[in-house]
Amino acid sequence: KWDWDVIQNTQRWNEVGTSVFGWTEIVEHPVSAQWWVERVHPVDQERVRQSFFHVVNSPELDVWRDEYRFRKADGTYAAVMDHGYVMRDGRGKAVRMIGAMQDITERKTNEEQIRLQALVLDQIQDHVTITDLYGVVTYINQSGIRALGTSRKSIVGQHVSTYGDGPQADAQQREIVAATRTKGAWQGRVANYGPDGCWTDIDLRTALIRNENGLPVALVGIGTDITARL
């Protein structure tokens, strides 16, 4: 947490400034607002400075919030969520601001990994479908969407049997879902009804997905179009 005396331009921070960011001086004695601005990442600095002082200098505003990169004492940067509340005098002039800065580096890293995984899944040629334990679609990649000639919105929430119970399949989709759930995996040939009205032959591999505690949470199917090979 931090407390900025706007009139004196002095900021005081609590022990988090040392324990999380490593800056001992911000706990031991006051620092200026400029001290904080200088430690905002150069790419973020002007945007954050403008957003901050816009709120401070606008009598009709009293809450500031932003996300940016903040330099730690060891020279590395932490992704932070920062927000503050402005207290004003009778004329609307800012006199004090109290706020809190939270390190969200781990969350931002996880979000970036999820975005990267989504990019990878959407750019591979195989059809990737994730369902709940009963075969209701929760995710399908772009290759699978193109093969079905529809949209993600229309597929998610539907049972996989809607798109893959062709007569030449080795097993019906409900049978595949049950086998994957009980045995942990399944492989064979299925058929999807494509946008041209024809059946597409798919080599399908499925697997049961477990969470970190070993509990089943989802099913995944990876399909390769083998129509041209037959």
Short mmCIF file of N, CA and C in Angstrom, two decimals, residues 41-158:
data_model
loop_
_atom_site.label_atom_id
_atom_site.label_comp_id
_atom_site.label_asym_id
_atom_site.label_seq_id
_atom_site.Cartn_x
_atom_site.Cartn_y
_atom_site.Cartn_z
N HIS A 41 8.14 0.99 -16.35
CA HIS A 41 8.83 0.56 -17.58
C HIS A 41 8.75 1.68 -18.63
N PRO A 42 9.86 1.95 -19.33
CA PRO A 42 9.88 3.03 -20.33
C PRO A 42 8.75 2.96 -21.35
N VAL A 43 8.37 1.76 -21.75
CA VAL A 43 7.29 1.61 -22.73
C VAL A 43 5.94 2.03 -22.13
N ASP A 44 5.76 1.79 -20.85
CA ASP A 44 4.49 2.10 -20.18
C ASP A 44 4.47 3.49 -19.55
N GLN A 45 5.64 4.09 -19.40
CA GLN A 45 5.80 5.26 -18.54
C GLN A 45 4.90 6.43 -18.91
N GLU A 46 4.89 6.85 -20.15
CA GLU A 46 4.13 8.03 -20.53
C GLU A 46 2.63 7.77 -20.40
N ARG A 47 2.19 6.61 -20.83
CA ARG A 47 0.76 6.27 -20.70
C ARG A 47 0.32 6.30 -19.24
N VAL A 48 1.10 5.68 -18.36
CA VAL A 48 0.74 5.60 -16.95
C VAL A 48 0.80 6.99 -16.31
N ARG A 49 1.84 7.74 -16.65
CA ARG A 49 1.97 9.09 -16.08
C ARG A 49 0.76 9.95 -16.45
N GLN A 50 0.37 9.87 -17.72
CA GLN A 50 -0.77 10.68 -18.17
C GLN A 50 -2.07 10.25 -17.50
N SER A 51 -2.30 8.94 -17.42
CA SER A 51 -3.54 8.46 -16.81
C SER A 51 -3.59 8.82 -15.33
N PHE A 52 -2.45 8.74 -14.66
CA PHE A 52 -2.39 9.03 -13.23
C PHE A 52 -2.70 10.51 -12.95
N PHE A 53 -1.95 11.38 -13.62
CA PHE A 53 -2.12 12.80 -13.34
C PHE A 53 -3.40 13.38 -13.93
N HIS A 54 -3.97 12.69 -14.93
CA HIS A 54 -5.27 13.12 -15.42
C HIS A 54 -6.32 12.99 -14.32
N VAL A 55 -6.27 11.87 -13.58
CA VAL A 55 -7.21 11.68 -12.48
C VAL A 55 -6.92 12.67 -11.35
N VAL A 56 -5.64 12.82 -11.00
CA VAL A 56 -5.27 13.73 -9.92
C VAL A 56 -5.74 15.15 -10.21
N ASN A 57 -5.63 15.58 -11.46
CA ASN A 57 -5.94 16.96 -11.82
C ASN A 57 -7.38 17.18 -12.28
N SER A 58 -8.21 16.16 -12.19
CA SER A 58 -9.61 16.28 -12.62
C SER A 58 -10.52 16.22 -11.39
N PRO A 59 -11.07 17.34 -10.96
CA PRO A 59 -11.88 17.37 -9.74
C PRO A 59 -13.06 16.40 -9.75
N GLU A 60 -13.56 16.07 -10.93
CA GLU A 60 -14.72 15.18 -11.00
C GLU A 60 -14.34 13.70 -10.87
N LEU A 61 -13.05 13.40 -10.85
CA LEU A 61 -12.58 12.01 -10.75
C LEU A 61 -11.97 11.76 -9.39
N ASP A 62 -12.11 10.54 -8.90
CA ASP A 62 -11.49 10.23 -7.61
C ASP A 62 -10.82 8.86 -7.56
N VAL A 63 -10.93 8.07 -8.63
CA VAL A 63 -10.32 6.73 -8.64
C VAL A 63 -9.43 6.58 -9.86
N TRP A 64 -8.21 6.11 -9.62
CA TRP A 64 -7.27 5.80 -10.71
C TRP A 64 -6.93 4.32 -10.65
N ARG A 65 -6.82 3.70 -11.83
CA ARG A 65 -6.47 2.28 -11.90
C ARG A 65 -5.70 2.03 -13.19
N ASP A 66 -4.64 1.21 -13.11
CA ASP A 66 -3.88 0.90 -14.32
C ASP A 66 -3.06 -0.37 -14.09
N GLU A 67 -2.63 -0.98 -15.19
CA GLU A 67 -1.71 -2.11 -15.15
C GLU A 67 -0.47 -1.72 -15.94
N TYR A 68 0.71 -2.05 -15.41
CA TYR A 68 1.95 -1.68 -16.07
C TYR A 68 3.08 -2.51 -15.50
N ARG A 69 4.29 -2.26 -16.00
CA ARG A 69 5.48 -2.95 -15.49
C ARG A 69 6.27 -2.00 -14.60
N PHE A 70 6.62 -2.51 -13.43
CA PHE A 70 7.31 -1.69 -12.42
C PHE A 70 8.68 -2.31 -12.11
N ARG A 71 9.71 -1.46 -12.15
CA ARG A 71 11.07 -1.95 -11.93
C ARG A 71 11.32 -2.27 -10.46
N LYS A 72 11.83 -3.47 -10.22
CA LYS A 72 12.18 -3.88 -8.87
C LYS A 72 13.62 -3.46 -8.57
N ALA A 73 14.00 -3.58 -7.33
CA ALA A 73 15.34 -3.15 -6.91
C ALA A 73 16.44 -3.94 -7.60
N ASP A 74 16.17 -5.18 -8.02
CA ASP A 74 17.19 -5.99 -8.68
C ASP A 74 17.26 -5.72 -10.18
N GLY A 75 16.47 -4.76 -10.68
CA GLY A 75 16.51 -4.39 -12.09
C GLY A 75 15.51 -5.11 -12.97
N THR A 76 14.88 -6.15 -12.47
CA THR A 76 13.84 -6.84 -13.23
C THR A 76 12.52 -6.08 -13.09
N TYR A 77 11.56 -6.44 -13.95
CA TYR A 77 10.26 -5.77 -13.92
C TYR A 77 9.16 -6.74 -13.48
N ALA A 78 8.28 -6.23 -12.65
CA ALA A 78 7.10 -6.98 -12.23
C ALA A 78 5.88 -6.39 -12.92
N ALA A 79 4.98 -7.25 -13.37
CA ALA A 79 3.68 -6.77 -13.87
C ALA A 79 2.83 -6.45 -12.65
N VAL A 80 2.28 -5.26 -12.61
CA VAL A 80 1.52 -4.85 -11.43
C VAL A 80 0.15 -4.31 -11.81
N MET A 81 -0.78 -4.45 -10.89
CA MET A 81 -2.06 -3.77 -10.95
C MET A 81 -2.02 -2.72 -9.85
N ASP A 82 -2.24 -1.47 -10.21
CA ASP A 82 -2.10 -0.37 -9.26
C ASP A 82 -3.39 0.45 -9.28
N HIS A 83 -3.83 0.88 -8.12
CA HIS A 83 -5.01 1.74 -8.07
C HIS A 83 -4.92 2.65 -6.85
N GLY A 84 -5.56 3.81 -6.97
CA GLY A 84 -5.53 4.77 -5.88
C GLY A 84 -6.81 5.57 -5.80
N TYR A 85 -7.07 6.09 -4.62
CA TYR A 85 -8.25 6.91 -4.36
C TYR A 85 -7.80 8.32 -3.98
N VAL A 86 -8.34 9.33 -4.67
CA VAL A 86 -7.94 10.72 -4.45
C VAL A 86 -8.86 11.38 -3.42
N MET A 87 -8.24 12.05 -2.44
CA MET A 87 -9.00 12.87 -1.48
C MET A 87 -8.75 14.33 -1.81
N ARG A 88 -9.82 15.14 -1.82
CA ARG A 88 -9.74 16.52 -2.28
C ARG A 88 -10.23 17.48 -1.20
N ASP A 89 -9.79 18.73 -1.35
CA ASP A 89 -10.27 19.76 -0.42
C ASP A 89 -11.61 20.31 -0.93
N GLY A 90 -12.11 21.33 -0.28
CA GLY A 90 -13.41 21.89 -0.63
C GLY A 90 -13.48 22.48 -2.01
N ARG A 91 -12.35 22.79 -2.60
CA ARG A 91 -12.31 23.35 -3.95
C ARG A 91 -12.06 22.29 -5.02
N GLY A 92 -11.97 21.03 -4.59
CA GLY A 92 -11.75 19.95 -5.53
C GLY A 92 -10.29 19.66 -5.83
N LYS A 93 -9.39 20.33 -5.13
CA LYS A 93 -7.96 20.13 -5.37
C LYS A 93 -7.49 18.88 -4.62
N ALA A 94 -6.72 18.03 -5.32
CA ALA A 94 -6.19 16.82 -4.70
C ALA A 94 -5.22 17.18 -3.59
N VAL A 95 -5.39 16.57 -2.44
CA VAL A 95 -4.49 16.80 -1.31
C VAL A 95 -3.82 15.52 -0.84
N ARG A 96 -4.46 14.38 -1.14
CA ARG A 96 -3.90 13.11 -0.68
C ARG A 96 -4.42 12.00 -1.58
N MET A 97 -3.61 10.95 -1.71
CA MET A 97 -4.03 9.81 -2.51
C MET A 97 -3.54 8.54 -1.82
N ILE A 98 -4.44 7.62 -1.61
CA ILE A 98 -4.11 6.35 -0.97
C ILE A 98 -4.36 5.24 -1.97
N GLY A 99 -3.40 4.34 -2.09
CA GLY A 99 -3.55 3.27 -3.07
C GLY A 99 -2.84 2.00 -2.69
N ALA A 100 -2.91 1.04 -3.60
CA ALA A 100 -2.27 -0.27 -3.39
C ALA A 100 -1.78 -0.80 -4.73
N MET A 101 -0.59 -1.40 -4.69
CA MET A 101 0.01 -1.99 -5.88
C MET A 101 0.12 -3.50 -5.65
N GLN A 102 -0.35 -4.27 -6.62
CA GLN A 102 -0.33 -5.73 -6.49
C GLN A 102 0.52 -6.33 -7.60
N ASP A 103 1.40 -7.26 -7.24
CA ASP A 103 2.23 -7.96 -8.21
C ASP A 103 1.38 -9.03 -8.89
N ILE A 104 1.16 -8.89 -10.21
CA ILE A 104 0.34 -9.85 -10.96
C ILE A 104 1.18 -10.54 -12.03
N THR A 105 2.49 -10.61 -11.80
CA THR A 105 3.39 -11.19 -12.80
C THR A 105 3.01 -12.63 -13.14
N GLU A 106 2.73 -13.43 -12.12
CA GLU A 106 2.39 -14.84 -12.36
C GLU A 106 1.11 -14.95 -13.18
N ARG A 107 0.12 -14.12 -12.84
CA ARG A 107 -1.14 -14.16 -13.58
C ARG A 107 -0.94 -13.77 -15.03
N LYS A 108 -0.14 -12.71 -15.28
CA LYS A 108 0.10 -12.26 -16.64
C LYS A 108 0.88 -13.31 -17.43
N THR A 109 1.82 -13.98 -16.76
CA THR A 109 2.59 -15.05 -17.42
C THR A 109 1.66 -16.18 -17.82
N ASN A 110 0.76 -16.57 -16.92
CA ASN A 110 -0.19 -17.64 -17.22
C ASN A 110 -1.10 -17.24 -18.37
N GLU A 111 -1.55 -15.98 -18.39
CA GLU A 111 -2.41 -15.51 -19.47
C GLU A 111 -1.68 -15.56 -20.80
N GLU A 112 -0.39 -15.19 -20.80
CA GLU A 112 0.39 -15.21 -22.03
C GLU A 112 0.58 -16.64 -22.52
N GLN A 113 0.80 -17.59 -21.59
CA GLN A 113 0.94 -18.99 -21.97
C GLN A 113 -0.36 -19.52 -22.57
N ILE A 114 -1.48 -19.12 -22.01
CA ILE A 114 -2.77 -19.54 -22.55
C ILE A 114 -2.98 -18.98 -23.95
N ARG A 115 -2.62 -17.71 -24.16
CA ARG A 115 -2.74 -17.11 -25.49
C ARG A 115 -1.86 -17.82 -26.50
N LEU A 116 -0.63 -18.17 -26.07
CA LEU A 116 0.29 -18.88 -26.97
C LEU A 116 -0.25 -20.25 -27.32
N GLN A 117 -0.77 -20.95 -26.32
CA GLN A 117 -1.34 -22.28 -26.58
C GLN A 117 -2.50 -22.19 -27.56
N ALA A 118 -3.33 -21.16 -27.40
CA ALA A 118 -4.47 -20.98 -28.30
C ALA A 118 -3.99 -20.71 -29.73
N LEU A 119 -2.92 -19.90 -29.87
CA LEU A 119 -2.37 -19.62 -31.19
C LEU A 119 -1.85 -20.89 -31.84
N VAL A 120 -1.15 -21.71 -31.06
CA VAL A 120 -0.61 -22.97 -31.59
C VAL A 120 -1.75 -23.88 -32.04
N LEU A 121 -2.75 -24.04 -31.18
CA LEU A 121 -3.87 -24.93 -31.52
C LEU A 121 -4.60 -24.46 -32.76
N ASP A 122 -4.73 -23.15 -32.92
CA ASP A 122 -5.47 -22.62 -34.07
C ASP A 122 -4.68 -22.67 -35.37
N GLN A 123 -3.38 -22.91 -35.30
CA GLN A 123 -2.57 -22.90 -36.51
C GLN A 123 -2.11 -24.29 -36.96
N ILE A 124 -2.38 -25.32 -36.15
CA ILE A 124 -2.03 -26.66 -36.59
C ILE A 124 -3.12 -27.20 -37.52
N GLN A 125 -2.78 -28.18 -38.35
CA GLN A 125 -3.70 -28.71 -39.35
C GLN A 125 -4.69 -29.72 -38.79
N ASP A 126 -4.31 -30.42 -37.72
CA ASP A 126 -5.22 -31.39 -37.13
C ASP A 126 -6.42 -30.69 -36.50
N HIS A 127 -7.53 -31.41 -36.41
CA HIS A 127 -8.74 -30.89 -35.76
C HIS A 127 -8.64 -31.22 -34.27
N VAL A 128 -8.71 -30.21 -33.43
CA VAL A 128 -8.62 -30.41 -31.99
C VAL A 128 -9.93 -30.00 -31.34
N THR A 129 -10.53 -30.93 -30.61
CA THR A 129 -11.79 -30.66 -29.92
C THR A 129 -11.65 -31.05 -28.46
N ILE A 130 -12.10 -30.18 -27.57
CA ILE A 130 -12.12 -30.48 -26.15
C ILE A 130 -13.59 -30.49 -25.71
N THR A 131 -13.95 -31.51 -24.94
CA THR A 131 -15.32 -31.61 -24.45
C THR A 131 -15.32 -31.83 -22.94
N ASP A 132 -16.50 -31.72 -22.35
CA ASP A 132 -16.61 -32.13 -20.95
C ASP A 132 -16.61 -33.66 -20.91
N LEU A 133 -16.82 -34.24 -19.77
CA LEU A 133 -16.73 -35.69 -19.63
C LEU A 133 -17.87 -36.43 -20.33
N TYR A 134 -18.86 -35.68 -20.81
CA TYR A 134 -20.01 -36.32 -21.45
C TYR A 134 -20.09 -36.01 -22.94
N GLY A 135 -19.05 -35.33 -23.47
CA GLY A 135 -18.99 -35.12 -24.91
C GLY A 135 -19.54 -33.81 -25.41
N VAL A 136 -19.85 -32.89 -24.49
CA VAL A 136 -20.32 -31.57 -24.90
C VAL A 136 -19.11 -30.69 -25.20
N VAL A 137 -19.06 -30.10 -26.38
CA VAL A 137 -17.90 -29.35 -26.83
C VAL A 137 -17.70 -28.07 -26.01
N THR A 138 -16.47 -27.88 -25.52
CA THR A 138 -16.10 -26.65 -24.82
C THR A 138 -15.07 -25.84 -25.60
N TYR A 139 -14.38 -26.50 -26.55
CA TYR A 139 -13.40 -25.79 -27.39
C TYR A 139 -13.20 -26.58 -28.68
N ILE A 140 -13.02 -25.85 -29.78
CA ILE A 140 -12.63 -26.47 -31.05
C ILE A 140 -11.70 -25.50 -31.77
N ASN A 141 -10.63 -26.01 -32.37
CA ASN A 141 -9.68 -25.11 -33.02
C ASN A 141 -10.16 -24.72 -34.42
N GLN A 142 -9.41 -23.81 -35.05
CA GLN A 142 -9.83 -23.27 -36.35
C GLN A 142 -9.89 -24.33 -37.44
N SER A 143 -8.97 -25.29 -37.39
CA SER A 143 -8.98 -26.35 -38.40
C SER A 143 -10.27 -27.16 -38.31
N GLY A 144 -10.68 -27.46 -37.09
CA GLY A 144 -11.93 -28.19 -36.91
C GLY A 144 -13.14 -27.37 -37.34
N ILE A 145 -13.12 -26.09 -37.08
CA ILE A 145 -14.22 -25.21 -37.48
C ILE A 145 -14.34 -25.17 -39.00
N ARG A 146 -13.19 -25.02 -39.67
CA ARG A 146 -13.21 -24.97 -41.14
C ARG A 146 -13.75 -26.27 -41.73
N ALA A 147 -13.36 -27.39 -41.14
CA ALA A 147 -13.79 -28.69 -41.65
C ALA A 147 -15.30 -28.87 -41.53
N LEU A 148 -15.87 -28.27 -40.48
CA LEU A 148 -17.31 -28.40 -40.28
C LEU A 148 -18.09 -27.30 -40.99
N GLY A 149 -17.39 -26.27 -41.46
CA GLY A 149 -18.04 -25.20 -42.20
C GLY A 149 -19.01 -24.38 -41.39
N THR A 150 -18.68 -24.17 -40.12
CA THR A 150 -19.56 -23.41 -39.25
C THR A 150 -18.73 -22.46 -38.39
N SER A 151 -19.26 -22.03 -37.27
CA SER A 151 -18.53 -21.12 -36.39
C SER A 151 -18.29 -21.76 -35.03
N ARG A 152 -17.32 -21.24 -34.29
CA ARG A 152 -17.06 -21.75 -32.95
C ARG A 152 -18.29 -21.59 -32.06
N LYS A 153 -18.97 -20.47 -32.20
CA LYS A 153 -20.13 -20.20 -31.37
C LYS A 153 -21.21 -21.25 -31.55
N SER A 154 -21.39 -21.73 -32.80
CA SER A 154 -22.44 -22.71 -33.05
C SER A 154 -22.04 -24.12 -32.63
N ILE A 155 -20.73 -24.35 -32.46
CA ILE A 155 -20.26 -25.69 -32.10
C ILE A 155 -20.18 -25.87 -30.59
N VAL A 156 -19.60 -24.87 -29.91
CA VAL A 156 -19.44 -24.97 -28.46
C VAL A 156 -20.82 -25.11 -27.81
N GLY A 157 -20.93 -26.08 -26.93
CA GLY A 157 -22.20 -26.35 -26.27
C GLY A 157 -22.98 -27.48 -26.90
N GLN A 158 -22.55 -27.91 -28.11
CA GLN A 158 -23.19 -29.04 -28.79
C GLN A 158 -22.47 -30.34 -28.44
#
